[in-house]
Short mmCIF file of C-alpha atoms and ligand atoms in Angstrom, two decimals:
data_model
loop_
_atom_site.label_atom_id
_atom_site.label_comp_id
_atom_site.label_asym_id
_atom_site.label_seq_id
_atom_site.Cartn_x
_atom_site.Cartn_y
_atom_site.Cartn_z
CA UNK N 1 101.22 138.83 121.83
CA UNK N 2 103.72 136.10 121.92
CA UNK N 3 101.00 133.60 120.71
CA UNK N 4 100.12 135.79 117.51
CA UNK N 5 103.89 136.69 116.53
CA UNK N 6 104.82 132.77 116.84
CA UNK N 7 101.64 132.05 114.77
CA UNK N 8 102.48 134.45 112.15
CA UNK N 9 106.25 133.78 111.64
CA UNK N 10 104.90 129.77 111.26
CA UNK N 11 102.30 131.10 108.01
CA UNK N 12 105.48 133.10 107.04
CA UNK N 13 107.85 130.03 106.66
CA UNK N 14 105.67 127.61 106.09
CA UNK N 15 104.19 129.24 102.86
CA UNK N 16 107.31 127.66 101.98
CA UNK N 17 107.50 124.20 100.72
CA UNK N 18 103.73 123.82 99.54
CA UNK N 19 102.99 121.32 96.81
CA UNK N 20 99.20 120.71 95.40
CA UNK N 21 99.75 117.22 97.45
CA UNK N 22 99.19 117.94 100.91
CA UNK N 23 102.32 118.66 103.53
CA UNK N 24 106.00 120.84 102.94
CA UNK N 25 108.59 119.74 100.74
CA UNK N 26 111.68 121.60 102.15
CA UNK N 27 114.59 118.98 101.11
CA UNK N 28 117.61 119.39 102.04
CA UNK N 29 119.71 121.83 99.89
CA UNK N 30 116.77 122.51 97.57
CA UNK N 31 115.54 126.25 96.55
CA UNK N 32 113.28 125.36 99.30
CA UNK N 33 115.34 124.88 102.08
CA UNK N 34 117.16 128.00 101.14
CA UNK N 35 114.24 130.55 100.84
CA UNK N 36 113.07 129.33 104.28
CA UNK N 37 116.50 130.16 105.32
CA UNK N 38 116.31 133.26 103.55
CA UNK N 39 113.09 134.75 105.41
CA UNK N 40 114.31 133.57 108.57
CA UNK N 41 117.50 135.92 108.03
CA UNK N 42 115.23 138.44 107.58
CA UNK N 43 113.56 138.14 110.85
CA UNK N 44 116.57 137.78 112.28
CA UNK N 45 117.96 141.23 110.99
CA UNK N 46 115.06 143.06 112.11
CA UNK N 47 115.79 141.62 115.57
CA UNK N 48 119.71 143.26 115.35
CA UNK N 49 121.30 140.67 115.12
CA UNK N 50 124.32 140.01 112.87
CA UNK N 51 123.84 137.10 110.32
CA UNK N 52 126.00 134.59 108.87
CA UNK N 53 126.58 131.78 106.83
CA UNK N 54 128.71 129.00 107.50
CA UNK N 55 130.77 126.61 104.07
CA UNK N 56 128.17 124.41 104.65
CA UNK N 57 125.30 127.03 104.82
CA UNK N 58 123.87 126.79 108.30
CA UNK N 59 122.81 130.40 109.22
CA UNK N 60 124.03 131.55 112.26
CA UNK N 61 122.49 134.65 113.88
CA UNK N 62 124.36 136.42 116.78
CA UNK N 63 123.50 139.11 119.31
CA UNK N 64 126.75 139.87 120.89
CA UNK N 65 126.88 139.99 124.64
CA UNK N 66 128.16 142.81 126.83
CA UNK N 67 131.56 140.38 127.35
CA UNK N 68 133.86 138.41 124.68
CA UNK N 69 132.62 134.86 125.75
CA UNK N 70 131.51 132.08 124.21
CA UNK N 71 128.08 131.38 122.96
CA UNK N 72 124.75 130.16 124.09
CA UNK N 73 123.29 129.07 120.91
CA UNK N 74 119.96 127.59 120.12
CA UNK N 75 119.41 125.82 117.24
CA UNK N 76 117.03 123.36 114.74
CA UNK N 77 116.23 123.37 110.89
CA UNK N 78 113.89 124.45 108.38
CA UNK N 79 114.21 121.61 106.06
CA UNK N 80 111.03 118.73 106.37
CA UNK N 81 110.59 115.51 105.21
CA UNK N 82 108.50 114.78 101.98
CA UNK N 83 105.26 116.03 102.83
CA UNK N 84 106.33 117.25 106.02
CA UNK N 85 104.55 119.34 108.93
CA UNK N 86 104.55 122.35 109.83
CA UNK N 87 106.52 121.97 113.32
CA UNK N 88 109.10 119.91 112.82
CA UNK N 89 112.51 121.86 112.97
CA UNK N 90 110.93 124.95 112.36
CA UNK N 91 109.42 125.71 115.60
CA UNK N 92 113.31 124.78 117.26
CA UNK N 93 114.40 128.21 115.02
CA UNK N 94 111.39 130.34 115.73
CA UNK N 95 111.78 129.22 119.69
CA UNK N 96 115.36 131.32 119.32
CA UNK N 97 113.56 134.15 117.95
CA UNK N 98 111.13 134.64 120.06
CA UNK N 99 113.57 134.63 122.98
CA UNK N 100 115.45 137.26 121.30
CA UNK N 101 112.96 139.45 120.76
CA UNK N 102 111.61 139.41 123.90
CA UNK N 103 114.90 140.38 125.46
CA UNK N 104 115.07 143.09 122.67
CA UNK N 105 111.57 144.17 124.63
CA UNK N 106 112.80 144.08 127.58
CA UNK N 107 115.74 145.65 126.86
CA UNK N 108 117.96 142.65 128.85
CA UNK N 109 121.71 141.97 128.11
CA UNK N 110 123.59 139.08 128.55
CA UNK N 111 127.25 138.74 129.53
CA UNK N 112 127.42 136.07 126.79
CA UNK N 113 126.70 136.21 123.19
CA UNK N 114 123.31 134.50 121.82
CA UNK N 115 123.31 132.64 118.98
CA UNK N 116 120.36 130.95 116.85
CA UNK N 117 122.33 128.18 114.53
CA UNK N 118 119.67 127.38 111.60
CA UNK N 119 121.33 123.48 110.70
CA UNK N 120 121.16 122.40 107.12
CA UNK N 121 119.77 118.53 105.95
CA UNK N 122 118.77 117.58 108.96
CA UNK N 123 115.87 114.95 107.40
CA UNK N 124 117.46 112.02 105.87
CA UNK N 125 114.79 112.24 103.24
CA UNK N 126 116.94 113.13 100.47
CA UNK N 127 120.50 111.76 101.12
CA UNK N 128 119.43 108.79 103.99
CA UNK N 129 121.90 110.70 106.37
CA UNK N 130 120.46 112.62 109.15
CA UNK N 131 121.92 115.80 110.40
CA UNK N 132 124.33 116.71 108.23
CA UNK N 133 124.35 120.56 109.12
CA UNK N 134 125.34 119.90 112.88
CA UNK N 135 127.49 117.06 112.21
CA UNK N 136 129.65 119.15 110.09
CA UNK N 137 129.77 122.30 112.64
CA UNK N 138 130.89 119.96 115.26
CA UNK N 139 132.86 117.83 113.15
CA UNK N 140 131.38 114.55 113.11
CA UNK N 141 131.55 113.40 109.67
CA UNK N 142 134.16 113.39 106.92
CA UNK N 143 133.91 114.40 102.94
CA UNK N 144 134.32 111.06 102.06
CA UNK N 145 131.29 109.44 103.25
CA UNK N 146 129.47 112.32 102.59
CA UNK N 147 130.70 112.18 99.06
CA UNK N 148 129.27 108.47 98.69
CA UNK N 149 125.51 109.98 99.17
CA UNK N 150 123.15 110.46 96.44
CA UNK N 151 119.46 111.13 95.87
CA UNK N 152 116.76 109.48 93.93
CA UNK N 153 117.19 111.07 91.55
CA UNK N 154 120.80 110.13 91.40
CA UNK N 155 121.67 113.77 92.37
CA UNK N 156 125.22 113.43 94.19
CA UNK N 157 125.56 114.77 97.50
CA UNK N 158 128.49 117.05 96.05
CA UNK N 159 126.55 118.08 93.27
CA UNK N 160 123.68 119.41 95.20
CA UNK N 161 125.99 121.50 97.48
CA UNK N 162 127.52 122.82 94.18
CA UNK N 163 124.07 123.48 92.92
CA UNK N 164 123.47 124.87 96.37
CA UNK N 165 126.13 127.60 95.76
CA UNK N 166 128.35 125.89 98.36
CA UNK N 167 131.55 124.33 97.58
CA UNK N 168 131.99 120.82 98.59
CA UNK N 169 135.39 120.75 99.32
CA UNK N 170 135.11 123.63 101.77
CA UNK N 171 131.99 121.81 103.56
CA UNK N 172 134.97 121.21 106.78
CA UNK N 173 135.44 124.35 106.97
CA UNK N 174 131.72 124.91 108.98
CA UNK N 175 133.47 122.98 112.39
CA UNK N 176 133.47 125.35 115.02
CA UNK N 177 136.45 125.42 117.73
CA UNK N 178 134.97 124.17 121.52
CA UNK N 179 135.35 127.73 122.76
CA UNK N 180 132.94 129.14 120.14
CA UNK N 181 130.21 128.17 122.36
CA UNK N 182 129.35 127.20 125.84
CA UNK N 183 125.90 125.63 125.92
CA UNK N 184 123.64 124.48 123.35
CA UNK N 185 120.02 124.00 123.42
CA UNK N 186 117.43 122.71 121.00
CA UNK N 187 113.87 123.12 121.27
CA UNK N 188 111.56 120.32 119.66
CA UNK N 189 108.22 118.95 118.71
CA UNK N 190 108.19 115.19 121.31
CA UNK N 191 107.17 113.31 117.85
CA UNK N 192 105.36 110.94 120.40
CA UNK N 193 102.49 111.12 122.70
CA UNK N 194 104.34 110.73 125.92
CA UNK N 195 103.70 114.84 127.25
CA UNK N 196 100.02 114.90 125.35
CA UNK N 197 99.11 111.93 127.58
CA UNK N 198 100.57 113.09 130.49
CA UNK N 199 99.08 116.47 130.16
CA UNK N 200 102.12 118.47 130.32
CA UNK N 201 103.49 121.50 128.06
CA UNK N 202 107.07 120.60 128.54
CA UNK N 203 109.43 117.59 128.62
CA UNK N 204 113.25 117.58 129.66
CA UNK N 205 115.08 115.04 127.50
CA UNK N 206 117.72 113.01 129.44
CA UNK N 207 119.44 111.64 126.79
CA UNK N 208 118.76 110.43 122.63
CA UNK N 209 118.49 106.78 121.91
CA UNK N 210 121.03 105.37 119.45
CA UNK N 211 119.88 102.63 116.91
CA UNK N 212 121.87 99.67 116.69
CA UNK N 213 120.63 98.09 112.69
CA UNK N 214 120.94 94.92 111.65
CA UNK N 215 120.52 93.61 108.30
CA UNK N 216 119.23 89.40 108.46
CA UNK N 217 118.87 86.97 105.68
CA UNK N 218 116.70 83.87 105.87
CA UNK N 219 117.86 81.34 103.59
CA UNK N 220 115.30 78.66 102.72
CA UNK N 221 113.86 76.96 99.87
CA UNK N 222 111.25 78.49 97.12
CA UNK N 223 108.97 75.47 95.85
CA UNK N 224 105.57 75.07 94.75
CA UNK N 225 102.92 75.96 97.81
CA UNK N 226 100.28 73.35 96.34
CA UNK N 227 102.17 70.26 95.98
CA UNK N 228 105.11 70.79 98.99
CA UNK N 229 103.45 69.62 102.40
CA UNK N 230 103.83 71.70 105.39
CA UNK N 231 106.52 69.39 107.26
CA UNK N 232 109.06 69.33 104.55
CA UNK N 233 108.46 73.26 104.13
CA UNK N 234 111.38 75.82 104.29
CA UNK N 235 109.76 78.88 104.56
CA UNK N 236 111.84 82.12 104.65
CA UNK N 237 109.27 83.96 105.19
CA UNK N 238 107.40 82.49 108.35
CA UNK N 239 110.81 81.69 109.67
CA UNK N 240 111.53 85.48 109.59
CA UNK N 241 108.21 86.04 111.22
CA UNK N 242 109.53 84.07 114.19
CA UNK N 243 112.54 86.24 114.76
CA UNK N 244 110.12 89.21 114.57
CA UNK N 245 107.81 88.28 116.83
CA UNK N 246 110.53 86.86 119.13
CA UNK N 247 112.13 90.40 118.77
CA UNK N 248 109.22 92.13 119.69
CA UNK N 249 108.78 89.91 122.81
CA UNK N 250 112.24 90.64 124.11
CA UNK N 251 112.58 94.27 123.56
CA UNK N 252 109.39 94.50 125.77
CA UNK N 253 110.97 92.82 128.18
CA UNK N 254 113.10 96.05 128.72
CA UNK N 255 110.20 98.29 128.63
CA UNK N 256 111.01 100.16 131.33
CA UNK N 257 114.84 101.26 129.92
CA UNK N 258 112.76 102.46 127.10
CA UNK N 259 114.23 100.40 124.71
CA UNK N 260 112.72 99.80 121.47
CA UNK N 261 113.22 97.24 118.48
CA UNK N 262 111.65 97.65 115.02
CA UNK N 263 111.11 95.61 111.67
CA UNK N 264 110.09 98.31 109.32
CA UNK N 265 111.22 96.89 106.01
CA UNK N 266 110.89 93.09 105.00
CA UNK N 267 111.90 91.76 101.35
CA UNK N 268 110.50 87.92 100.11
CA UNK N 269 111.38 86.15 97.49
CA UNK N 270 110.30 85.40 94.80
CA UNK N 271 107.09 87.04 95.78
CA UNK N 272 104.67 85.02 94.41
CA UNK N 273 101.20 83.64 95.65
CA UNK N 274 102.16 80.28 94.78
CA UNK N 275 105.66 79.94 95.74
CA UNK N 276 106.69 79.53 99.08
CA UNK N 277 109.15 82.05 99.64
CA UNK N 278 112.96 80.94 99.23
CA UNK N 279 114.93 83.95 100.61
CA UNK N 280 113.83 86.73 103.21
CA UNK N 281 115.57 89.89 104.08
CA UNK N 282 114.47 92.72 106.91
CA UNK N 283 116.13 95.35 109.22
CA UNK N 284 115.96 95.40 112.87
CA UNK N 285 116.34 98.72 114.66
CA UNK N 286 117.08 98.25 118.25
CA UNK N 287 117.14 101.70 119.83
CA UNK N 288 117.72 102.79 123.41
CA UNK N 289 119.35 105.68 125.86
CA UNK N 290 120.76 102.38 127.49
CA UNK N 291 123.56 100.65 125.69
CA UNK N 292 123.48 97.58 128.07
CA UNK N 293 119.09 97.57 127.73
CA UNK N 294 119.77 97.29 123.76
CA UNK N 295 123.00 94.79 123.78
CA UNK N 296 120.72 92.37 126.12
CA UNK N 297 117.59 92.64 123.60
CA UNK N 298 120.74 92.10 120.70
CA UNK N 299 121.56 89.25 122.53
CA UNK N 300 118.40 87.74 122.95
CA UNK N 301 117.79 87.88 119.25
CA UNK N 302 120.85 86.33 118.64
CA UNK N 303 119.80 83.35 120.61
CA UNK N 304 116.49 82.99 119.01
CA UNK N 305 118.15 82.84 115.77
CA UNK N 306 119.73 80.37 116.18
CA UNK N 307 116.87 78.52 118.05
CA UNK N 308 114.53 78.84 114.86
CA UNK N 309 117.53 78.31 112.59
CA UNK N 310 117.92 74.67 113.86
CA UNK N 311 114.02 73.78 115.06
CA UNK N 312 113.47 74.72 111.09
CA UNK N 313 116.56 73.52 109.55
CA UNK N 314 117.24 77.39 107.83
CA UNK N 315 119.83 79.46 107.15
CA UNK N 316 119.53 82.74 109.28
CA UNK N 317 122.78 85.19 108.46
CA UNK N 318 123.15 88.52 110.36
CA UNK N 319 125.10 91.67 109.65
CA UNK N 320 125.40 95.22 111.48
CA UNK N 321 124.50 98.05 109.57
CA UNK N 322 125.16 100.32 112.14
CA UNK N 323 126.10 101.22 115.73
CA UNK N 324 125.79 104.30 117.17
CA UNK N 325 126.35 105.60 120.86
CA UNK N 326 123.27 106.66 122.66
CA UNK N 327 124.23 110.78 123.46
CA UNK N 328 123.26 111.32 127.24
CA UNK N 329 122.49 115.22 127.65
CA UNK N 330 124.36 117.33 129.82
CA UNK N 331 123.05 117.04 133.80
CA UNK N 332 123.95 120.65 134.46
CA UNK N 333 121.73 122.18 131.34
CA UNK N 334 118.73 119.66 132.46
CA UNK N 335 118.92 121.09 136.12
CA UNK N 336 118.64 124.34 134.52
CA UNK N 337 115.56 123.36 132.54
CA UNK N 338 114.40 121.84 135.52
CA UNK N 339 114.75 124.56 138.05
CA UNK N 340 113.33 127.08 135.15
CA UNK N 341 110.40 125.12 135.11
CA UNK N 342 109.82 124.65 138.81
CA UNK N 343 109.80 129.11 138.54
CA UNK N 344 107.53 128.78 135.97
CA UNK N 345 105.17 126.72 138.12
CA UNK N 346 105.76 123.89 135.19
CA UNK N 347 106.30 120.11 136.70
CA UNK N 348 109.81 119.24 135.47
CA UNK N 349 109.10 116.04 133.52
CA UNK N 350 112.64 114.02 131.93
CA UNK N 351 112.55 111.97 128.69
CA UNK N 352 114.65 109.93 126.89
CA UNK N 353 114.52 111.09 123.07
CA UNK N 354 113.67 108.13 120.62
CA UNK N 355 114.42 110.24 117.30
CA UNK N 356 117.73 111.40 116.59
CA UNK N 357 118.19 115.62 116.50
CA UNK N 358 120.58 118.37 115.67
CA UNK N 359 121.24 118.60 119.47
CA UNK N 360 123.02 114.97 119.07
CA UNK N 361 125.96 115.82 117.56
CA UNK N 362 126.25 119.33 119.01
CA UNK N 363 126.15 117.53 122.77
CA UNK N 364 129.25 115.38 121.65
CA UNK N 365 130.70 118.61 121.46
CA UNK N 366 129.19 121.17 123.66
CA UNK N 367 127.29 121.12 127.28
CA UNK N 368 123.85 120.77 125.38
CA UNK N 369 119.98 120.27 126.31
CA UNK N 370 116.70 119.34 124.34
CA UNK N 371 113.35 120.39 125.45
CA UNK N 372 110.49 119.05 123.91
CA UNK N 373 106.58 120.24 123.96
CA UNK N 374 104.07 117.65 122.86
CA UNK N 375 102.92 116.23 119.34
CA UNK N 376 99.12 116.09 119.31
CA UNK N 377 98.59 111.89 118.96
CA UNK N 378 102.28 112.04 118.87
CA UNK N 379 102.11 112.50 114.86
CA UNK N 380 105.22 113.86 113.06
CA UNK N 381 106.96 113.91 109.65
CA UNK N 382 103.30 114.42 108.19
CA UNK N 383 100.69 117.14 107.29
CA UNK N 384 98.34 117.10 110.28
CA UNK N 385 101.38 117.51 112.37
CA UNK N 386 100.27 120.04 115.41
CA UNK N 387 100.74 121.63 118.65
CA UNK N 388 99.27 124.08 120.50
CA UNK N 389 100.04 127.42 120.62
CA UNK N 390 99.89 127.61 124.34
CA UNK N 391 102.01 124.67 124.80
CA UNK N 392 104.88 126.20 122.55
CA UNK N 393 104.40 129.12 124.52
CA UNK N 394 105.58 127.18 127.71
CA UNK N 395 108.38 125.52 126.09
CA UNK N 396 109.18 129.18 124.82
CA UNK N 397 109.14 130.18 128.39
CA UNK N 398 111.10 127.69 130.05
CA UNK N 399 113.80 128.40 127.13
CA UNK N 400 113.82 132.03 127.60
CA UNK N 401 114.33 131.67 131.56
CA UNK N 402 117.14 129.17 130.84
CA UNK N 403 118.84 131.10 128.60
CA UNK N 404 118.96 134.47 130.45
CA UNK N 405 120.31 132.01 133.42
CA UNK N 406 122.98 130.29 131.58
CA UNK N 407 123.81 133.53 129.39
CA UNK N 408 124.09 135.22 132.80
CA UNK N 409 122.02 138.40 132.39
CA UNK N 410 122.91 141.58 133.39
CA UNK N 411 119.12 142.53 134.70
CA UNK N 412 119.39 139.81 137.57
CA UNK N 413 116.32 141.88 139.27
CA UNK N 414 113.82 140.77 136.29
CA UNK N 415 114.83 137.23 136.38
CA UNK N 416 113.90 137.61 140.34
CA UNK N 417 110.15 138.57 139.49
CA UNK N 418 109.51 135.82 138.15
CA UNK N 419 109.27 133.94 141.29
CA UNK N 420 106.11 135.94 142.53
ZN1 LIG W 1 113.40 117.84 113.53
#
């Protein structure tokens, strides 16, 4: 039964967000996002439970619990990427649902209130920040950066919450006090192929890498590529190769902290067949759970620039974009996943999280977990994104069990049969 309802509140949301092009556009603060929102209320309501918006429009359905305590709230998003999948966020929301209803059906209290929090922009697609929803409810980020965003489409990020029906200036006024809730817990697709290889339904993450970005220029010398002979050559470009490679080399030297270093975007100049490029720009994304792991790969790099800089006679400048603080997630709520699974007859398998989620910024906050349940070939943020029903069922499971534990039911004798 659980199977078919999951499966049918998925076609329900996801009818949402279809182009003729293939995947969901569900942007953040678009019509889109908000009708999603909008039919998940519903199914909300017709589980009971009292539904709200917050100033910065993150729904937040309640069940209230038999005592005035603070919440255990589980949480995700319904906006995607551009041409996004199907799972992604949206399974997180309908995990909360399903473990309300099934209490409904089994007619179980809990001495503490349940909440299922519904973030806004969590996909960076539109305004390149990530999480905005959660970082606002646990007051992470200020109006005035959030005021610098835009689309591209050169929609402001002000003007879209206007257009939203949200006022901007009240956007602070979503941060929740630290006694609103007591635990929070996310449910998510992996987005890699670590639980599909291993065969498993569920993974516990232990913490969610941080990228540390840097932004390097290569400074050569553009000149014609037929008449300038290889050993007087300043190449930007095969200089910045160099550093890649060399990047690549060191961050899997640290393989087993899981640490992980990307190039993804690389700019030459002037970009012509016939002109040896002059000037090279990319972006290195060093991620890890492990600060130390990614400052020794930083390091590293750093020394290999300036290696290549002098063995080629270039000009290699470096500057941080970014560094954020790897979030480690809260030992007591990963015991509780853990010992839920080992009821469950489920091998308790911990993770480190590579992508960044809701549950980041909620964790600097709250006591918070993130279980995951696998990608099939670890595919996300596209159309063919999928996973089985039976494996979501699992991960539904294991949340269910936790959250009657940490919610402290007052039907102890039903949590009990589980065992057998
Ligand atoms: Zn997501």
């Amino acid at each position: 039964m659980s199977l078919e309802r999951i499966d049918k509140w998925l076609e329900q949301l996801n009818q949402v967000g279809q182009t003729s092009s293939p995947g969901l556009y569900r942007l953040a603060y678009t019509t889109q996002e908000q009708q999603a929102m909008d039919i998940f209320r519903r199914l909300c309501e017709k589980e009971d439970m009292d539904v709200r918006e917050d100033a910065a429009g993150n729904l937040i359905a309640r069940r209230e619990g038999t005592a005035p305590l603070p919440a255990v709230a589980i949480g995700s998003h319904l906006d995607t990427v551009y041409a996004g999948g199907r799972y992604d966020g949206t399974l997180g929301v309908l995990a909360g649902l399903e473990v309300i209803h099934r209490l409904n059906q089994k007619n179980i209290y809990t001495k503490h209130p349940l909440e299922i929090i519904v973030f806004r922009a969590e996909e960076s697609s539109r305004f390149g920040m990530a999480t905005i929803g959660s970082k606002l409810m646990s007051g992470a980020v200020s109006l005035e950066r959030l005021a610098a965003l835009t689309d591209k489409d050169g929609v402001t990020f002000p003007e879209a919450v206007e257009e939203a029906g949200y006022s901007f200036d009240s956007l602070i006024e979503a941060k929740r006090p630290g006694t609103d809730i007591k635990t929070f817990m996310e449910l998510h697709i992996e987005q890699g192929p670590l639980l599909e290889k291993n065969r498993l339904p569920v993974g516990i993450a232990t913490g969610i890498a941080a990228p540390f970005r840097l932004r390097v220029n290569v400074e050569g010398k553009a000149s014609h590529s037929g008449t300038t002979s290889m050993d007087i050559r300043k190449d930007a470009l095969t200089c910045a190769s160099e550093l890649i490679l060399g990047l690549e080399a060191e961050a899997r030297k640290e393989k087993e902290n899981n640490t992980v270093a990307t190039v993804g975007r690389i700019d030459s100049h002037p970009g012509a067949m016939n002109v040896i490029p002059g000037h090279c720009q990319f972006d290195v994304d060093i991620r890890s759970t492990d600060t130390a792991s990614r400052r020794q790969v930083y390091s590293q790099f750093k020394k290999q620039v300036q290696k290549v800089e002098k063995a080629r006679g270039l000009k290699v400048t470096m500057e941080t974009i970014s560094e954020e603080t790897p979030v480690p997630l809260h030992e007591s709520i990963q015991e509780c996943f853990a010992s839920t699974c080992g009821r469950l007859n489920l091998t308790p398998f911990f993770m480190p999280s590579g992508a960044g989620h809701d549950v980041m910024n909620m964790a600097r906050k709250w006591p918070a977990g993130l279980l995951f349940v696998p990608s099939v070939d670890g595919l996300s943020h596209h159309p063919d994104e999928f996973t089985a029903l039976t494996d979501m069922i699992a991960g539904v499971d294991v949340l269910e069990h936790s959250v009657r534990s940490l919610a402290n039911e007052g039907h102890q004798k039903a949590f009990l049969e589980v065992k057998s």
